[in-house]
CSV table of C-alpha atoms in Angstrom, one decimal:
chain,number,residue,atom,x,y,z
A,28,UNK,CA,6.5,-5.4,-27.1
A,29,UNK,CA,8.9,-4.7,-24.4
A,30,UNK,CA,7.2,-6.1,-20.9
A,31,UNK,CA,8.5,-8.1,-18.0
A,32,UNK,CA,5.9,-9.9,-16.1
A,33,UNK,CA,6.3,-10.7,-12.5
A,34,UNK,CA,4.9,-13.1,-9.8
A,35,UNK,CA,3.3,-13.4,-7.5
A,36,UNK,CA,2.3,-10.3,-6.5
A,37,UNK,CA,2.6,-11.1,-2.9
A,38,UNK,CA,4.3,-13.6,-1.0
A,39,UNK,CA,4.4,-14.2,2.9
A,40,UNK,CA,6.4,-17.0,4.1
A,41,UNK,CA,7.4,-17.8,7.4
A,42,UNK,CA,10.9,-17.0,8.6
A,43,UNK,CA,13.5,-19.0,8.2
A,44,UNK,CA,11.4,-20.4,4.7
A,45,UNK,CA,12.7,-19.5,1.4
A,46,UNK,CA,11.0,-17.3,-0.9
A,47,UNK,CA,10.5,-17.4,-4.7
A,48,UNK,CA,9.8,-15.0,-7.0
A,49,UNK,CA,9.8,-15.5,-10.8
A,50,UNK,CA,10.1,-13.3,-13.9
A,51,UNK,CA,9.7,-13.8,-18.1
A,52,UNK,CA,10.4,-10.9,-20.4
A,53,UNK,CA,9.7,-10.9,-24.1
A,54,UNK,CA,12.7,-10.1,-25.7
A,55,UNK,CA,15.3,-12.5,-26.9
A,56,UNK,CA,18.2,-9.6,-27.0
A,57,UNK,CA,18.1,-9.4,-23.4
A,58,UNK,CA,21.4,-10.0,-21.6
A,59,UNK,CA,21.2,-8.1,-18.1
A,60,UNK,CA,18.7,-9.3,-15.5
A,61,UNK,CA,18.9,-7.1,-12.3
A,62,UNK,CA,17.0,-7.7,-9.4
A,63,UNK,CA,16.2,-4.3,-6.9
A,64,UNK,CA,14.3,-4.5,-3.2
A,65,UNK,CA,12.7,-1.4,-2.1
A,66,UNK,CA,11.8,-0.7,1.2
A,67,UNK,CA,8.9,1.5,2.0
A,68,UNK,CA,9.4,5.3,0.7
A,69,UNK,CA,13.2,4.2,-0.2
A,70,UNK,CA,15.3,4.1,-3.1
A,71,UNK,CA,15.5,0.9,-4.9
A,72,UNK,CA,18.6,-1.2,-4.4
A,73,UNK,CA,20.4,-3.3,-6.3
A,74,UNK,CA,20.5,-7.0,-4.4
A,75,UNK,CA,21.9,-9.5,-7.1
A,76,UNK,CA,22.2,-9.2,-11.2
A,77,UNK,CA,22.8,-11.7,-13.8
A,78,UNK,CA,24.0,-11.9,-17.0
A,79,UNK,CA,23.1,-13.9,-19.8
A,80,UNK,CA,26.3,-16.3,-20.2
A,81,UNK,CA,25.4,-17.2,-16.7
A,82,UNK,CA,23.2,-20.1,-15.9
A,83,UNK,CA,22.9,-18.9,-12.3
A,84,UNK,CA,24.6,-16.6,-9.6
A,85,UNK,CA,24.6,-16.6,-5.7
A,86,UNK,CA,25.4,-14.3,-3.2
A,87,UNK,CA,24.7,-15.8,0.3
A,88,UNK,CA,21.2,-16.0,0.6
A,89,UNK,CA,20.0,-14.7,-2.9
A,90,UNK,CA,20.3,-16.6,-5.8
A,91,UNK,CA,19.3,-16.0,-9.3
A,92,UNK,CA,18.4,-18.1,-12.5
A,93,UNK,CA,18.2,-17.8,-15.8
A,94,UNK,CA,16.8,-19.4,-18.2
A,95,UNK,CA,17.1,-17.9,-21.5
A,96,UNK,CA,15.6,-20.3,-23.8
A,97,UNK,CA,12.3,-20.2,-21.7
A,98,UNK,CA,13.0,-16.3,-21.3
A,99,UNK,CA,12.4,-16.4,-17.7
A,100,UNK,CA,14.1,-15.8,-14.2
A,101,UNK,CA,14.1,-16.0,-10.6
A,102,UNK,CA,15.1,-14.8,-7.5
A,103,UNK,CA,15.9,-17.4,-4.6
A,104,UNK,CA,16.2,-16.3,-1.1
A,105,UNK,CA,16.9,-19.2,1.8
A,106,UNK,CA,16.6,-18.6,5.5
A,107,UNK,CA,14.3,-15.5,5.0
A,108,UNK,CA,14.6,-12.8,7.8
A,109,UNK,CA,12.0,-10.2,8.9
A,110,UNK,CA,14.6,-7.9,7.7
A,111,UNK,CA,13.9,-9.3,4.1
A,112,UNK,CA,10.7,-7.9,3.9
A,113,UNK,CA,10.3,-5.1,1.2
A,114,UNK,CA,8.7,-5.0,-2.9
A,115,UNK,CA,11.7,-7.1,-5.0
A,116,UNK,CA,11.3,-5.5,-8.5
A,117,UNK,CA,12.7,-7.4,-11.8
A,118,UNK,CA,14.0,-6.0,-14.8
A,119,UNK,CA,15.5,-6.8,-18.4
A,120,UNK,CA,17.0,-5.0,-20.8
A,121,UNK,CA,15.9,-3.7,-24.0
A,122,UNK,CA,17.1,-1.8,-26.8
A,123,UNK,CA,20.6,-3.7,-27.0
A,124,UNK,CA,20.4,-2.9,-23.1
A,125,UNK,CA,19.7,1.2,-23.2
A,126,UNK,CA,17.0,0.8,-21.0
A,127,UNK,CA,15.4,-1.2,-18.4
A,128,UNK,CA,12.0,-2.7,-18.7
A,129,UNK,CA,10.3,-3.5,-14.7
A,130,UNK,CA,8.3,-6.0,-13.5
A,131,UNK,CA,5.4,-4.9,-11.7
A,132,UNK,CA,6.7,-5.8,-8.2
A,133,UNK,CA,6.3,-8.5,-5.5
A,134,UNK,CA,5.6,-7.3,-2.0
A,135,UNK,CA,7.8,-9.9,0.1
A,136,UNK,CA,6.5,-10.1,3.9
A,137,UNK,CA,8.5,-12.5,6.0
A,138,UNK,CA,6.2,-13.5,9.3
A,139,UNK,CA,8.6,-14.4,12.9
B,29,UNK,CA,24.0,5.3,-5.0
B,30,UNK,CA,24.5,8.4,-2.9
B,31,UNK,CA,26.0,10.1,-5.8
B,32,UNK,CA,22.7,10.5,-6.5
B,33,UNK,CA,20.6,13.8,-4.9
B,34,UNK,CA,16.9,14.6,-5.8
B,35,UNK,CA,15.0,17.7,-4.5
B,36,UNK,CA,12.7,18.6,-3.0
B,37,UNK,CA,11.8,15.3,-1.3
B,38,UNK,CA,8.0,16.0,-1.4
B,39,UNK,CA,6.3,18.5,-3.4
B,40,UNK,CA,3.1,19.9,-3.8
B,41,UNK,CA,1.4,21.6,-6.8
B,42,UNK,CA,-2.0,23.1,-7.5
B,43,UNK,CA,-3.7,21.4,-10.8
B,44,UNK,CA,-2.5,23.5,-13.7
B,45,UNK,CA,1.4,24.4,-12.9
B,46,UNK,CA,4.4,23.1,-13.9
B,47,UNK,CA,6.3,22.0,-11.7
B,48,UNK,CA,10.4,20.8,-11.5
B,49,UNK,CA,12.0,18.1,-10.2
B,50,UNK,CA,15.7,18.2,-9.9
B,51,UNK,CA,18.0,15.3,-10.0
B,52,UNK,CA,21.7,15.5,-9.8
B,53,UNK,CA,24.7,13.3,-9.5
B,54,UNK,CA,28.5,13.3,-8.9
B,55,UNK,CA,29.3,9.8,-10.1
B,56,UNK,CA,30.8,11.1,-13.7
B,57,UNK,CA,28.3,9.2,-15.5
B,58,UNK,CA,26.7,9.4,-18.5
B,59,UNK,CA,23.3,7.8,-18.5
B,60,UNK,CA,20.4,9.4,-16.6
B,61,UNK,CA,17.0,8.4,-16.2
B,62,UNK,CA,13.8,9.2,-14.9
B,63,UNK,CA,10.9,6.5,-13.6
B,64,UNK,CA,7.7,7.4,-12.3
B,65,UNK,CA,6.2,5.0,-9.5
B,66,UNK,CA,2.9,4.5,-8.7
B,67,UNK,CA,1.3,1.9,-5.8
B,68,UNK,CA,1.2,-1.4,-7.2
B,69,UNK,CA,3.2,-0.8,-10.3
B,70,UNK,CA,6.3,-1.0,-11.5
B,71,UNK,CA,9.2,2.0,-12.4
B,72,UNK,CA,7.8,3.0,-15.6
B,73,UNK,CA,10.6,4.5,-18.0
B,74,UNK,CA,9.7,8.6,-18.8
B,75,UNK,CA,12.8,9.9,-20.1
B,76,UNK,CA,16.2,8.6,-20.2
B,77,UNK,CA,19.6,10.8,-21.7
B,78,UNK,CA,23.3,9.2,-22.6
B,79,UNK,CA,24.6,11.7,-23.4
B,80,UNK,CA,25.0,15.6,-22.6
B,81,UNK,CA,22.4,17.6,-25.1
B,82,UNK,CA,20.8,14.4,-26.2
B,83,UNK,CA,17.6,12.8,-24.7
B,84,UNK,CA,14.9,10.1,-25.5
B,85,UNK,CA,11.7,9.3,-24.4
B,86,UNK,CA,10.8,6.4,-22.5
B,87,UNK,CA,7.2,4.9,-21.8
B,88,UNK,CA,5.0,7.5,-20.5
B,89,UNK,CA,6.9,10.6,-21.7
B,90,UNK,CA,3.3,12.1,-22.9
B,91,UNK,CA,3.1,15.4,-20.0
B,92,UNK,CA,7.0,15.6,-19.2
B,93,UNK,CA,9.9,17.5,-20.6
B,94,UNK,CA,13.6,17.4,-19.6
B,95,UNK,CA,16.6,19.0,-20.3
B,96,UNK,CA,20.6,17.4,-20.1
B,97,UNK,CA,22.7,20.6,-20.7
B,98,UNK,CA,25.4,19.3,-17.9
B,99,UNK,CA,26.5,15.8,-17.7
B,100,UNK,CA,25.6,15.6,-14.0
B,101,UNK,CA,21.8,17.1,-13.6
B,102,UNK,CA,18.5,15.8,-15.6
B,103,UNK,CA,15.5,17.8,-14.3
B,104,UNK,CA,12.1,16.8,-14.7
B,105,UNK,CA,9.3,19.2,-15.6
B,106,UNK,CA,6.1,18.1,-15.2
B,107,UNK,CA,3.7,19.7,-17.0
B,108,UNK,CA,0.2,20.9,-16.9
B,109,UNK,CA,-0.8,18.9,-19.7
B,110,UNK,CA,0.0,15.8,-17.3
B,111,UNK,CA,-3.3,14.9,-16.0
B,112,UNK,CA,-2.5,12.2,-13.3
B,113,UNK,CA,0.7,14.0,-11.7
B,114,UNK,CA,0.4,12.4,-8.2
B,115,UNK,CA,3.2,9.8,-7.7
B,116,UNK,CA,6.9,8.9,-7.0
B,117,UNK,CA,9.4,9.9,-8.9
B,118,UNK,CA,12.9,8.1,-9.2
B,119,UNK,CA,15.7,9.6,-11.0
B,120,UNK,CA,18.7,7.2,-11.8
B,121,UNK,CA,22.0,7.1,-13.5
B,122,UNK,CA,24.7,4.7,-14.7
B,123,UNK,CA,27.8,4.6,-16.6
B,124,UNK,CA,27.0,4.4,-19.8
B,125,UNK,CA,28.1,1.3,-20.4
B,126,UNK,CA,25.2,-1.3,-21.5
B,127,UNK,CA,24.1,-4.0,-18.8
B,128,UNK,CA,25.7,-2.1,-15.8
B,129,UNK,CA,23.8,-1.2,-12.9
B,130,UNK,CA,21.8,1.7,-12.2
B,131,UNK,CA,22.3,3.7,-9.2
B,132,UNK,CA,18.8,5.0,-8.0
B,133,UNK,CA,17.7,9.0,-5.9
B,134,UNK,CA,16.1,8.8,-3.0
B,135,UNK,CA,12.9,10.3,-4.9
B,136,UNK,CA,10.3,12.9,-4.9
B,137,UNK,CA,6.5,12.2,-3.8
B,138,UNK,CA,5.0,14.5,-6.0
B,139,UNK,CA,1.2,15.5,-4.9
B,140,UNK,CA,-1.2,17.8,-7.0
B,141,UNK,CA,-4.1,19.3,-5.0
């Protein structure tokens, strides 16, 4: 079936620690790999995406992986700020990419 | 993503009304969506529409209807025979074009009482 499962659920790290949060998704079509943070009774936003003729992609401090044979990815972030605390939601395509599929979120709390 | 307008940012409903949500965008695109969010979950898919006059339901479509007669609004009705209306509702849109981003509302909190 069409699911994307994501963990851990929670995560606190300290700031200034990196945070890591992993995805797997079931379907071998997939090719998009977006990864949104959503701040409390905000919009989602798009942070980093990834594609599936890339291995990996950075931006700063987030960085994503893929790994397509294990059908699973993840979302790096270094240097963590209190700023980066939020829910980070996963997502793949399905459908020869017409829709997204979520993950179930990971609350992210940074501690200063 | 502020292309992207939803109203009214909170709503409330007695048990046993419809009730619309209104989503609207100015970014010309084609694809439209609509997520429901509930606390600990995920964006579940309800509807989604590529195309003016043509729509497709999503996960939980089971209690919703929509409508995409203009390429830039995709309203939501949620109907009585929803029986767990209370949560967040996202509408989104992108281009069209497969593995491209999607641009997110700011939402409606929808609460029946």
């Amino acid at each position: 079936g069409e699911n994307v499962e994501q963990h851990p659920s929670t995560l606190s790290v300290q700031e200034g620690d990196s945070a890591v949060i992993k995805c797997t998704y079931s379907d071998s079509a997939s090719n998009y790999f977006p990864w949104y943070k959503q701040e409390l009774g905000k919009r989602p936003q798009l942070i980093i995406d990834i594609r599936s003729n890339v291995g990996e992609k950075k931006d700063q401090r987030i960085a994503v992986t893929l790994n397509k044979t294990a059908k699973h990815f993840s979302l790096h972030i270094t240097e963590t700020q209190p700023e980066d605390s939020a829910v980070y939601f996963c997502a793949a395509t399905y459908e020869y990419g017409n829709k997204l599929v979520f993950g179930a979120g990971t609350i992210l709390r940074v501690k200063s | 993503d502020g292309g992207i307008t939803q109203s009214p940012k909170y709503l409330f409903r007695k048990e046993g009304q419809n009730v619309t949500l209104s989503c609207e965008q100015n970014l010309n695109h084609d694809a439209m969506y609509w997520y429901r969010q509930d606390p600990g979950q995920g964006l579940r898919l309800i509807y989604y529409s590529q195309i003016v006059n043509d729509f497709q339901k999503g996960d939980i479509a089971e209690g919703y209807s929509v409508s995409r007669e203009k390429k830039e609004s995709f309203p939501l009705t949620v109907t009585s025979a929803q029986k767990n209306p209370t949560a967040f509702y996202l509408c989104a849109s992108n281009n069209g074009l497969r593995y491209n981003e999607q641009f997110f509302g700011p939402g409606t909190r929808l609460t029946v009482l």
